[in-house]
C-alpha positions as a LaTeX table, in Angstrom:
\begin{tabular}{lrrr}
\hline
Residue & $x$ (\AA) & $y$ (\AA) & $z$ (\AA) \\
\hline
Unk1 & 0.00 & 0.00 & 0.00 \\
Unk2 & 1.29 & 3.36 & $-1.08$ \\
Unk3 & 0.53 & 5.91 & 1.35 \\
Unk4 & 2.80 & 8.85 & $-0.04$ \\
Unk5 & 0.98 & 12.13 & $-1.23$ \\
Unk6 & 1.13 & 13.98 & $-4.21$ \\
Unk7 & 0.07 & 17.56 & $-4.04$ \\
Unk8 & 0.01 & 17.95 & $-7.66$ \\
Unk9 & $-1.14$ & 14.24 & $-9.05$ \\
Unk10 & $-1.10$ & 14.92 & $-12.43$ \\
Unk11 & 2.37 & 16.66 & $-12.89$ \\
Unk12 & 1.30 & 19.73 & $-14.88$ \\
Unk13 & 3.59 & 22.61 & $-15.31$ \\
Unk14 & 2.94 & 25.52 & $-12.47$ \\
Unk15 & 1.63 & 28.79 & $-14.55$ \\
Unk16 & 1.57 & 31.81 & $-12.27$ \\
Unk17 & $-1.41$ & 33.72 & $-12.59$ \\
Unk18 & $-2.77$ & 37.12 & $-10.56$ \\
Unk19 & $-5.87$ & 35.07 & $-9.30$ \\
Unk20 & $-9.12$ & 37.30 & $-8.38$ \\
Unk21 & $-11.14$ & 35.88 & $-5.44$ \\
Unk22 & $-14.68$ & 37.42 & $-5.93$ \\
Unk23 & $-16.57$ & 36.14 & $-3.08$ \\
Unk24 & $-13.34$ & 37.35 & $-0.74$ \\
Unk25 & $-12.59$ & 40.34 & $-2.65$ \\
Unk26 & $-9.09$ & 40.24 & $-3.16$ \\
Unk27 & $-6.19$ & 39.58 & $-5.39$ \\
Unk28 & $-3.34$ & 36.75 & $-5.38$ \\
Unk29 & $-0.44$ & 36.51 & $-7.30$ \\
Unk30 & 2.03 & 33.76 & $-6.59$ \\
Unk31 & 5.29 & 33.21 & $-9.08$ \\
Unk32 & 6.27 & 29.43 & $-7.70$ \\
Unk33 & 4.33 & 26.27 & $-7.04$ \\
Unk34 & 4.79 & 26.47 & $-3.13$ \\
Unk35 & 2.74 & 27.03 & 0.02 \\
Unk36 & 4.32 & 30.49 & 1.39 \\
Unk37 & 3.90 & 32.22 & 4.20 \\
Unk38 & 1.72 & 35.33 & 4.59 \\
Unk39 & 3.42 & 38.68 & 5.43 \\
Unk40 & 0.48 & 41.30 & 6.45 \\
Unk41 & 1.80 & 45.19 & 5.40 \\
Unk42 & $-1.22$ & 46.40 & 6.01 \\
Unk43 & $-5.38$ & 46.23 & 5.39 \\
Unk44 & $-5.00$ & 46.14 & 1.78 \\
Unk45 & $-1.36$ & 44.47 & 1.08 \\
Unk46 & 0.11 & 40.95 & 2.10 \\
Unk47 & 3.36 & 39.90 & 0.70 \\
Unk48 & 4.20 & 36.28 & 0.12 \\
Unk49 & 7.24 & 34.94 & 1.28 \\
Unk50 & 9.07 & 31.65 & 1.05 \\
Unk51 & 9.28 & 29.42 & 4.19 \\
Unk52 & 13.13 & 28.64 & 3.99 \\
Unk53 & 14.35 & 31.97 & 2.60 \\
Unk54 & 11.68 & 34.61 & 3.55 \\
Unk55 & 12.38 & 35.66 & $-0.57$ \\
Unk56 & 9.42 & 37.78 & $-2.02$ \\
Unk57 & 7.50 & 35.30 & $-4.59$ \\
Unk58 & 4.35 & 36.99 & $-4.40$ \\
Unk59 & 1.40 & 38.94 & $-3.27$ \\
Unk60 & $-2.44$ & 39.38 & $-2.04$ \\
Unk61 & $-4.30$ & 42.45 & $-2.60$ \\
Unk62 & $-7.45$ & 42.75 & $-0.52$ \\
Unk63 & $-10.55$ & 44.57 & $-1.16$ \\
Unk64 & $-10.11$ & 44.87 & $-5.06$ \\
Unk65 & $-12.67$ & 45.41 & $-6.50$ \\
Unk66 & $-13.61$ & 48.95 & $-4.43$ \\
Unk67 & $-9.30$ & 49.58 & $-5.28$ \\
Unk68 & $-9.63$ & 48.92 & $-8.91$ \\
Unk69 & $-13.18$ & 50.65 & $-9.49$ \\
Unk70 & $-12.18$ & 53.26 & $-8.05$ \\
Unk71 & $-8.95$ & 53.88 & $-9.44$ \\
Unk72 & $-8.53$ & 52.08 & $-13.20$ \\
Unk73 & $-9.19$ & 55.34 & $-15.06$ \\
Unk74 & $-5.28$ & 54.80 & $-15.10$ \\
Unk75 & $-5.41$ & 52.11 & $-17.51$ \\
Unk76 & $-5.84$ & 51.70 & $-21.46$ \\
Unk77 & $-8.48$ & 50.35 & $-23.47$ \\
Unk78 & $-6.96$ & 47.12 & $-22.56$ \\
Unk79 & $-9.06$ & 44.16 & $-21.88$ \\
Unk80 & $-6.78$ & 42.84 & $-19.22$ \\
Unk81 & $-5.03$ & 45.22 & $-16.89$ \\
Unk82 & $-1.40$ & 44.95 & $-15.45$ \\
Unk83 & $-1.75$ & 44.35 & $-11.77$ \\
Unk84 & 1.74 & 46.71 & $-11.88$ \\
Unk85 & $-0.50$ & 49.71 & $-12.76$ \\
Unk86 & $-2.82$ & 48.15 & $-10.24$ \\
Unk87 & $-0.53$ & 48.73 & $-7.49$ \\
Unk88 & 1.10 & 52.00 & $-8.68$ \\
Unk89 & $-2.23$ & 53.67 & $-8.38$ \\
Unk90 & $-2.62$ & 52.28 & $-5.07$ \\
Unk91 & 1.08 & 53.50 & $-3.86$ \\
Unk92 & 0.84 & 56.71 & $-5.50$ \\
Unk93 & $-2.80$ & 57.60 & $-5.39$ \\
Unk94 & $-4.40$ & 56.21 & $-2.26$ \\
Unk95 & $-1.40$ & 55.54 & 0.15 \\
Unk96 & 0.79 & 58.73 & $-0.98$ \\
Unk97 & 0.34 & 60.51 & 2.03 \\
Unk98 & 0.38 & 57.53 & 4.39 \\
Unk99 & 4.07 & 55.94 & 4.01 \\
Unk100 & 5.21 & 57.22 & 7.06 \\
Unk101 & 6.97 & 53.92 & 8.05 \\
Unk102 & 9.77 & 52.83 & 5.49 \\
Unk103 & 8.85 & 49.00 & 5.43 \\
Unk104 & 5.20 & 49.92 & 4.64 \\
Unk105 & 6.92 & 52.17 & 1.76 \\
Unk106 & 9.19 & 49.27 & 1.09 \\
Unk107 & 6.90 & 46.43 & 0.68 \\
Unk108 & 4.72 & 47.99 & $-2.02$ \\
Unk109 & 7.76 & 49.01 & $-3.81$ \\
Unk110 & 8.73 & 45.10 & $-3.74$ \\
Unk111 & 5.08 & 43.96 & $-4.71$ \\
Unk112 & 5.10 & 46.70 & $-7.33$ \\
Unk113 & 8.78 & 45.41 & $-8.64$ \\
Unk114 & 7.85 & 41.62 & $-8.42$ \\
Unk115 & 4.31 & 42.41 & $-10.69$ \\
Unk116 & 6.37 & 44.38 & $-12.73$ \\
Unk117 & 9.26 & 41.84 & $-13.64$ \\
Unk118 & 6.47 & 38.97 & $-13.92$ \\
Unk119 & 4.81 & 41.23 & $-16.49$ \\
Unk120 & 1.24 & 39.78 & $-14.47$ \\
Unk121 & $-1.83$ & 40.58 & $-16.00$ \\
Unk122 & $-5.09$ & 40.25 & $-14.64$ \\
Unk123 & $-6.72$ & 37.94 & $-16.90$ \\
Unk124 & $-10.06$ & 36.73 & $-14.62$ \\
Unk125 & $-12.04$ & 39.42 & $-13.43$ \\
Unk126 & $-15.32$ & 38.93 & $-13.05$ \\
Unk127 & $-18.23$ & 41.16 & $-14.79$ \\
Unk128 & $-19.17$ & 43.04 & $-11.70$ \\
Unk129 & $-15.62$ & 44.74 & $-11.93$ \\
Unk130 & $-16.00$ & 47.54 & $-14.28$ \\
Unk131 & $-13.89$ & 47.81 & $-16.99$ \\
\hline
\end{tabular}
């Protein structure tokens, strides 16, 4: 009897994807196939860490929909938005005045860097986002 586990059974490549939750109304993005441990910046911002390493590998967004509303007359005519613009808005616009503590400051400029480099787009929003 075989009692090992396989997490993923079917051995399919990981694809990282900026995941929308719509009944929690927020935002995941996660670059590697792991289970990584929650950093909280603040009440909109989580970073994603590694468990060995602590190394940034992704991020969670909460309350997105009000954030994105709100705020995505910054974007194109696109039909999917960069979650880098996403976050820009939210650093520059929203939280502008707020960054009086320098890791606050720091980890958006990380979650900004890591959306940027990953070129994530947010491909799965649902229709009661506007667009």
């Amino acid at each position: 009897m075989n009692n090992s586990f396989k997490f993923n059974s079917e051995d399919k490549p990981y694809f990282p994807e900026a995941i929308y939750y719509e009944d929690a109304d927020y935002l995941e993005y996660i670059r590697e196939d792991l289970t990584p441990v929650y950093r909280r910046v603040d009440q909109f911002l989580t970073l994603l860490l590694t468990l060995e390493d602590r190394k940034l590998v992704g991020l969670k967004l909460k309350g997105f929909r009000n954030i994105y509303n709100r705020y995505s007359s910054e974007q194109n005519d696109s039909e999917f938005p960069k979650l880098m613009t996403v976050l820009e808005t939210v650093y520059t616009e929203i939280y502008n005045n707020l960054f009086e503590e320098q890791k606050r400051e720091q980890a958006y400029k990380d979650a900004i860097k890591i959306a940027q480099h990953d070129d994530v787009i947010i491909t799965n929003l649902p229709k009661a986002i506007a667009l």
